[in-house]
């Protein structure tokens, strides 16, 4: 008989956790390092201890519960996701991955399954970027420097204060970096947050790539002047140049990149009065692509287009990269293991791209990583109405369990 997780126990956990930060709309608000997030972590810590796992945390606040193997020097397989949410987010995003990982460890423990590696459930902190995007996984991957705390667009004092109340110190985040040599891999289960699996009537998505994204500020600089008396030839209107750029940028990405996205989500105009020619227009834009090299080329060309638009309106233009999350292919052996787990469980599967960022994107920079998707009803996410059928959650958890077992078989056979 094929080993399976305890679906009822997983459901009980899910319902209990969903009470922490519950909103009237049926969603949750568990913003990173808030009271609710801390309460959820305490709750998880209690479940880890109840399950007889070794509880631990690191210098960015990530939590671990480990099922050790007989060989103390063995490597560790990580399974997890995040418990934090956006304000008024859904109950499934992140939570499903952490709870399924915990349930897998309990199942392995109660069936006395000996593995050739340690397995840890991990809860990565601030995946949603309430303070800094993918904070916990970047800390573990050694990608944070004490200075990076200055990058946050949110008030630094408040960020420091929320770290402090969680017992974390900005100058210690370097020490969260984990030696890649101690890891054998990472598997994450997550809801798709898009409509593709449901449309294809497929139970499991095997993620091949996680999209990369770059966020930029682009500033067009002209000259303020009287809106009525300045002659047409003398006008150096920063907003006109910026508007021209937005249209050109959308055209360029739409026509040249099948898997590319451009978005301008904010414009600040200065001095910002109806009767003064705009001196400055600051755009906040984002580009996304599944291929890192193509993403970087896209960014370069967009800057050339911005320069062309600026010339046309006698403006100068400058840009500042706010954040860059490299595109990440998932590791082929991890994808093969997930696909084999689906076959063993007789679940339908398809390869797919993730257009949203996930902890697996960062963890893949230090260890072999795989990402498992389950359908999101109607593709709805980042919304209290976010929903995945319970059967799909259970299927996803079983795929996670069998991914662990299959990896163990490969290691024993000397293939990993
Ligand atoms: Zn998530």
XYZ file of C-alpha atoms and ligand atoms in Angstrom:
417
model
C 0.000 0.000 0.000
C 1.208 3.499 -0.799
C 2.054 5.532 2.318
C -0.140 8.606 2.820
C -0.271 11.552 5.198
C -3.090 11.904 7.742
C -5.485 14.263 5.947
C -7.727 14.794 8.976
C -4.836 15.851 11.171
C -3.611 18.228 8.467
C -7.092 19.719 8.166
C -7.367 20.197 11.946
C -4.042 22.069 11.904
C -5.164 24.173 8.959
C -8.428 25.200 10.647
C -6.674 26.017 13.918
C -3.950 28.085 12.254
C -6.511 29.965 10.132
C -7.976 31.344 13.394
C -4.768 33.268 14.059
C -5.196 36.669 12.425
C -8.592 35.671 11.004
C -10.470 38.521 9.278
C -14.232 38.995 9.024
C -14.001 38.438 5.264
C -12.755 34.885 5.898
C -9.102 35.563 5.162
C -6.139 36.268 7.424
C -3.892 39.178 8.328
C -0.555 37.885 9.602
C 1.876 40.542 8.503
C 5.497 39.548 9.156
C 6.694 40.157 12.740
C 3.248 41.392 13.846
C 1.498 40.016 16.954
C -0.461 37.604 14.744
C 2.659 36.373 12.939
C 4.417 35.823 16.263
C 1.350 33.990 17.601
C 1.380 31.737 14.514
C 5.068 31.003 15.110
C 4.423 30.118 18.745
C 1.598 27.850 17.578
C 3.926 26.160 15.067
C 6.641 25.802 17.699
C 4.176 23.981 19.953
C 3.148 21.630 17.112
C 6.840 20.935 16.346
C 7.495 20.013 19.969
C 4.314 17.941 20.271
C 5.405 15.988 17.208
C 8.701 15.161 18.937
C 10.783 17.086 16.401
C 13.842 19.170 17.275
C 12.827 22.835 17.361
C 15.303 25.477 16.264
C 15.476 28.967 14.758
C 18.096 31.186 13.114
C 19.232 34.818 13.102
C 16.490 36.028 10.743
C 13.793 34.225 12.733
C 13.220 31.257 10.411
C 11.837 28.312 12.383
C 12.823 24.693 11.948
C 11.492 21.374 13.242
C 13.845 18.513 12.474
C 13.438 14.768 12.255
C 17.036 13.600 12.594
C 18.398 10.473 10.925
C 20.806 7.988 12.521
C 23.896 9.556 10.940
C 24.587 12.828 12.748
C 26.805 13.988 9.863
C 24.121 13.497 7.227
C 22.822 16.407 5.154
C 19.403 17.991 5.677
C 16.405 18.080 3.376
C 14.242 21.168 3.916
C 10.469 21.193 3.372
C 8.445 24.330 3.928
C 7.096 27.717 2.945
C 5.847 30.707 4.996
C 3.187 31.503 7.634
C 3.134 35.290 7.131
C 0.526 36.934 4.905
C -0.292 40.210 3.211
C -2.980 42.332 4.950
C -6.329 40.603 4.403
C -4.749 37.751 2.465
C -5.928 34.193 1.951
C -5.670 31.210 4.299
C -3.860 28.916 1.864
C -0.900 30.964 0.598
C 2.203 29.709 2.406
C 0.360 27.972 5.254
C -0.390 24.909 3.128
C 3.321 24.399 2.454
C 4.412 24.664 6.091
C 1.581 22.504 7.461
C 1.997 19.831 4.763
C 5.720 19.687 5.576
C 4.953 19.255 9.293
C 2.433 16.521 8.481
C 4.980 14.712 6.270
C 7.476 14.661 9.158
C 4.873 13.287 11.555
C 3.952 10.575 9.053
C 7.597 9.599 8.523
C 8.158 9.510 12.291
C 5.131 7.428 13.223
C 5.895 4.905 10.480
C 9.496 4.678 11.736
C 10.863 5.342 8.278
C 14.647 5.531 8.341
C 16.024 8.124 5.933
C 19.614 8.715 4.801
C 19.269 12.451 5.641
C 17.718 14.706 8.275
C 14.422 16.337 7.283
C 13.334 19.756 8.569
C 10.092 21.648 8.247
C 10.919 25.331 7.797
C 8.835 28.481 8.195
C 10.560 31.308 6.281
C 9.910 34.783 7.721
C 8.481 37.710 5.763
C 8.128 35.920 2.448
C 5.480 38.456 1.463
C 7.863 41.376 1.837
C 5.887 43.409 4.356
C 9.363 44.635 5.326
C 11.706 42.963 2.849
C 10.651 40.503 0.180
C 11.745 36.891 0.873
C 13.616 38.109 3.964
C 13.928 34.723 5.698
C 14.966 32.647 2.712
C 17.433 35.320 1.571
C 18.907 35.341 5.064
C 19.320 31.570 5.024
C 20.821 31.731 1.516
C 23.414 34.266 2.712
C 22.014 37.056 0.523
C 21.404 39.644 3.263
C 23.968 42.130 4.451
C 23.367 44.360 7.467
C 23.148 47.264 5.006
C 20.276 45.638 3.121
C 18.030 46.749 5.936
C 18.430 50.250 4.540
C 16.892 49.146 1.251
C 13.412 48.848 2.648
C 10.941 51.368 1.297
C 9.161 51.225 4.641
C 10.208 53.186 7.717
C 13.484 51.760 8.992
C 12.729 52.481 12.626
C 9.566 50.433 12.515
C 11.381 47.559 10.781
C 14.144 47.551 13.388
C 11.546 47.700 16.141
C 9.635 44.732 14.750
C 12.837 42.731 14.440
C 13.754 43.652 18.008
C 10.390 42.575 19.428
C 10.941 39.206 17.740
C 14.356 39.008 19.406
C 16.303 39.637 16.179
C 19.220 42.023 15.673
C 19.897 43.703 12.302
C 23.641 43.263 12.695
C 23.255 39.507 13.285
C 21.404 38.637 10.058
C 24.679 37.588 8.417
C 24.771 34.609 10.743
C 21.567 33.163 9.343
C 23.525 32.049 6.249
C 23.493 28.298 6.052
C 26.386 26.272 4.663
C 25.065 24.777 1.388
C 27.215 21.703 2.084
C 24.886 20.795 4.946
C 21.829 20.683 2.659
C 20.653 17.994 0.265
C 17.675 19.875 -1.154
C 14.421 21.749 -0.679
C 10.848 20.958 -1.657
C 8.019 23.482 -1.339
C 4.301 22.904 -1.769
C 2.316 26.032 -2.668
C -1.020 26.979 -4.176
C -0.741 28.013 -7.827
C -2.339 31.482 -7.336
C -3.289 31.382 -11.025
C -5.896 29.649 -13.215
C -3.817 27.248 -15.319
C -4.125 23.966 -13.358
C -7.865 24.379 -12.910
C -8.322 25.198 -16.603
C -6.287 22.146 -17.598
C -8.155 20.016 -15.019
C -4.794 18.850 -13.719
C -4.100 17.946 -10.091
C -0.423 18.867 -9.697
C 1.869 21.439 -11.304
C 5.594 20.683 -11.480
C 7.231 24.099 -11.599
C 10.062 24.417 -14.136
C 10.939 28.116 -13.638
C 10.152 30.874 -11.174
C 9.940 34.244 -12.848
C 12.582 36.880 -12.122
C 11.677 40.485 -11.465
C 13.337 43.858 -11.310
C 11.765 46.882 -9.648
C 13.048 50.290 -10.715
C 12.514 53.963 -10.065
C 12.831 55.930 -13.313
C 13.053 59.713 -12.949
C 12.363 62.081 -15.846
C 13.698 65.548 -15.142
C 12.511 68.659 -16.970
C 11.945 72.242 -15.906
C 9.098 73.776 -13.939
C 7.461 76.785 -15.534
C 4.254 78.745 -15.914
C 1.702 76.486 -17.581
C 0.184 79.400 -19.482
C 3.035 81.693 -20.463
C 5.780 79.181 -21.363
C 6.026 78.778 -25.140
C 5.551 75.340 -26.692
C 9.203 75.186 -27.857
C 10.478 76.006 -24.370
C 8.392 73.459 -22.472
C 10.356 70.667 -20.857
C 7.489 68.648 -19.433
C 8.741 65.630 -17.445
C 5.313 64.005 -17.276
C 4.845 64.057 -21.046
C 8.155 62.252 -21.499
C 7.193 59.737 -18.788
C 3.759 59.092 -20.308
C 5.321 58.553 -23.723
C 7.770 56.076 -22.153
C 5.026 54.043 -20.436
C 3.199 53.497 -23.722
C 6.418 52.657 -25.608
C 7.587 50.266 -22.856
C 4.313 48.312 -22.882
C 4.464 48.055 -26.686
C 8.073 46.883 -26.642
C 7.522 44.135 -24.049
C 4.232 42.987 -25.573
C 5.733 42.689 -29.056
C 9.040 41.063 -28.128
C 8.557 38.801 -25.107
C 6.000 36.047 -24.872
C 6.862 35.442 -21.206
C 7.635 39.060 -20.332
C 5.745 41.519 -18.162
C 6.094 45.299 -17.817
C 4.100 47.235 -15.250
C 4.182 50.863 -14.182
C 2.328 50.998 -10.886
C 3.082 54.454 -9.559
C 3.896 57.978 -10.720
C 4.940 60.871 -8.509
C 4.840 64.274 -10.213
C 6.646 67.331 -8.844
C 5.909 70.075 -8.001
C 2.468 68.525 -8.552
C 0.245 71.522 -9.289
C -2.203 71.869 -12.182
C -0.796 75.211 -13.277
C 2.910 74.365 -13.216
C 4.712 72.379 -15.919
C 5.857 69.109 -14.282
C 9.538 69.336 -13.442
C 9.941 65.774 -12.308
C 8.071 62.505 -12.929
C 9.201 59.507 -10.913
C 7.857 56.169 -12.136
C 7.995 52.930 -10.173
C 8.078 50.089 -12.662
C 8.553 46.359 -12.649
C 9.706 43.935 -15.345
C 9.406 40.157 -15.130
C 10.749 37.299 -17.222
C 11.433 33.611 -16.664
C 14.919 33.817 -18.169
C 17.475 35.818 -16.180
C 19.556 36.846 -19.193
C 16.496 37.940 -21.164
C 15.251 39.858 -18.106
C 18.512 41.780 -17.919
C 18.408 42.533 -21.669
C 14.801 43.694 -21.297
C 15.841 46.062 -18.505
C 18.727 47.489 -20.571
C 16.540 48.100 -23.622
C 13.836 49.724 -21.487
C 16.433 52.195 -20.253
C 17.415 52.996 -23.861
C 13.739 53.563 -24.683
C 13.484 55.869 -21.639
C 16.505 57.815 -22.902
C 14.897 58.164 -26.359
C 11.651 59.451 -24.832
C 13.588 61.907 -22.661
C 15.476 63.253 -25.701
C 12.237 63.808 -27.526
C 10.971 66.112 -24.771
C 14.357 67.727 -23.918
C 14.524 65.948 -20.560
C 17.158 64.034 -18.672
C 16.415 60.606 -17.239
C 17.975 58.448 -14.551
C 17.073 55.185 -12.915
C 17.652 53.311 -9.688
C 17.213 49.589 -9.179
C 15.133 49.092 -6.055
C 15.151 45.333 -6.088
C 16.208 42.471 -8.295
C 15.037 38.904 -7.770
C 16.822 36.696 -10.281
C 14.742 34.277 -12.339
C 15.254 30.744 -11.058
C 14.952 27.481 -12.937
C 13.959 24.644 -10.590
C 16.472 21.784 -10.537
C 15.821 19.040 -13.106
C 16.358 16.121 -10.658
C 13.916 17.727 -8.188
C 11.346 18.156 -10.991
C 11.822 14.512 -11.994
C 11.280 13.375 -8.399
C 8.045 15.389 -8.072
C 6.805 13.984 -11.389
C 7.641 10.435 -10.257
C 5.809 11.037 -6.954
C 2.694 12.056 -8.948
C 2.939 8.885 -10.994
C 3.247 6.738 -7.892
C 0.137 8.407 -6.461
C -1.661 8.263 -9.824
C -2.200 12.012 -9.927
C -2.347 14.038 -13.134
C 0.504 16.541 -13.530
C 1.905 19.139 -15.871
C 5.057 21.248 -16.054
C 4.428 24.959 -15.525
C 6.000 28.362 -14.923
C 5.472 30.317 -11.700
C 4.685 33.955 -12.435
C 4.869 34.750 -8.705
C 7.954 34.733 -6.489
C 8.457 32.038 -3.833
C 11.017 31.020 -1.203
C 12.092 28.179 -3.554
C 13.416 30.872 -5.915
C 15.977 31.948 -3.323
C 16.692 28.545 -1.794
C 17.494 27.227 -5.299
C 20.628 29.400 -5.233
C 22.146 27.186 -2.519
C 20.569 23.745 -2.952
C 18.606 21.586 -5.386
C 15.014 22.835 -5.173
C 11.602 21.758 -6.408
C 8.236 23.535 -6.275
C 4.885 21.709 -6.292
C 1.680 23.559 -7.222
C -1.939 22.632 -6.464
C -4.943 24.309 -8.155
C -6.354 27.630 -6.879
C -10.084 27.855 -7.517
C -10.793 30.515 -10.130
C -7.103 31.488 -9.971
C -8.012 33.797 -7.055
C -5.204 34.694 -4.642
C -4.020 37.569 -2.426
C -7.669 37.764 -1.461
C -9.759 36.348 1.415
C -11.693 34.330 -1.205
C -8.543 32.354 -2.071
C -9.506 28.679 -2.014
C -8.097 25.271 -2.846
C -10.173 22.105 -2.581
C -9.230 20.011 0.417
C -8.647 17.003 -1.825
C -6.045 19.037 -3.723
C -4.296 20.094 -0.508
C -4.104 16.442 0.585
C -2.824 15.410 -2.849
C -0.127 18.078 -2.666
C 0.947 16.918 0.809
C 1.183 13.328 -0.427
C 3.310 14.411 -3.386
C 5.594 16.199 -0.902
C 5.816 13.019 1.228
C 6.655 10.828 -1.751
C 9.179 13.333 -3.037
C 11.031 12.781 0.272
C 10.769 9.001 -0.048
C 11.909 9.014 -3.687
C 14.870 11.266 -2.872
C 15.808 8.791 -0.128
C 15.660 5.936 -2.676
C 17.935 7.899 -5.041
C 20.436 8.628 -2.255
C 20.530 4.989 -1.198
C 21.060 3.976 -4.823
C 23.949 6.475 -4.934
C 22.274 8.716 -7.494
C 22.000 11.919 -5.491
Zn 3.231 32.342 -0.745
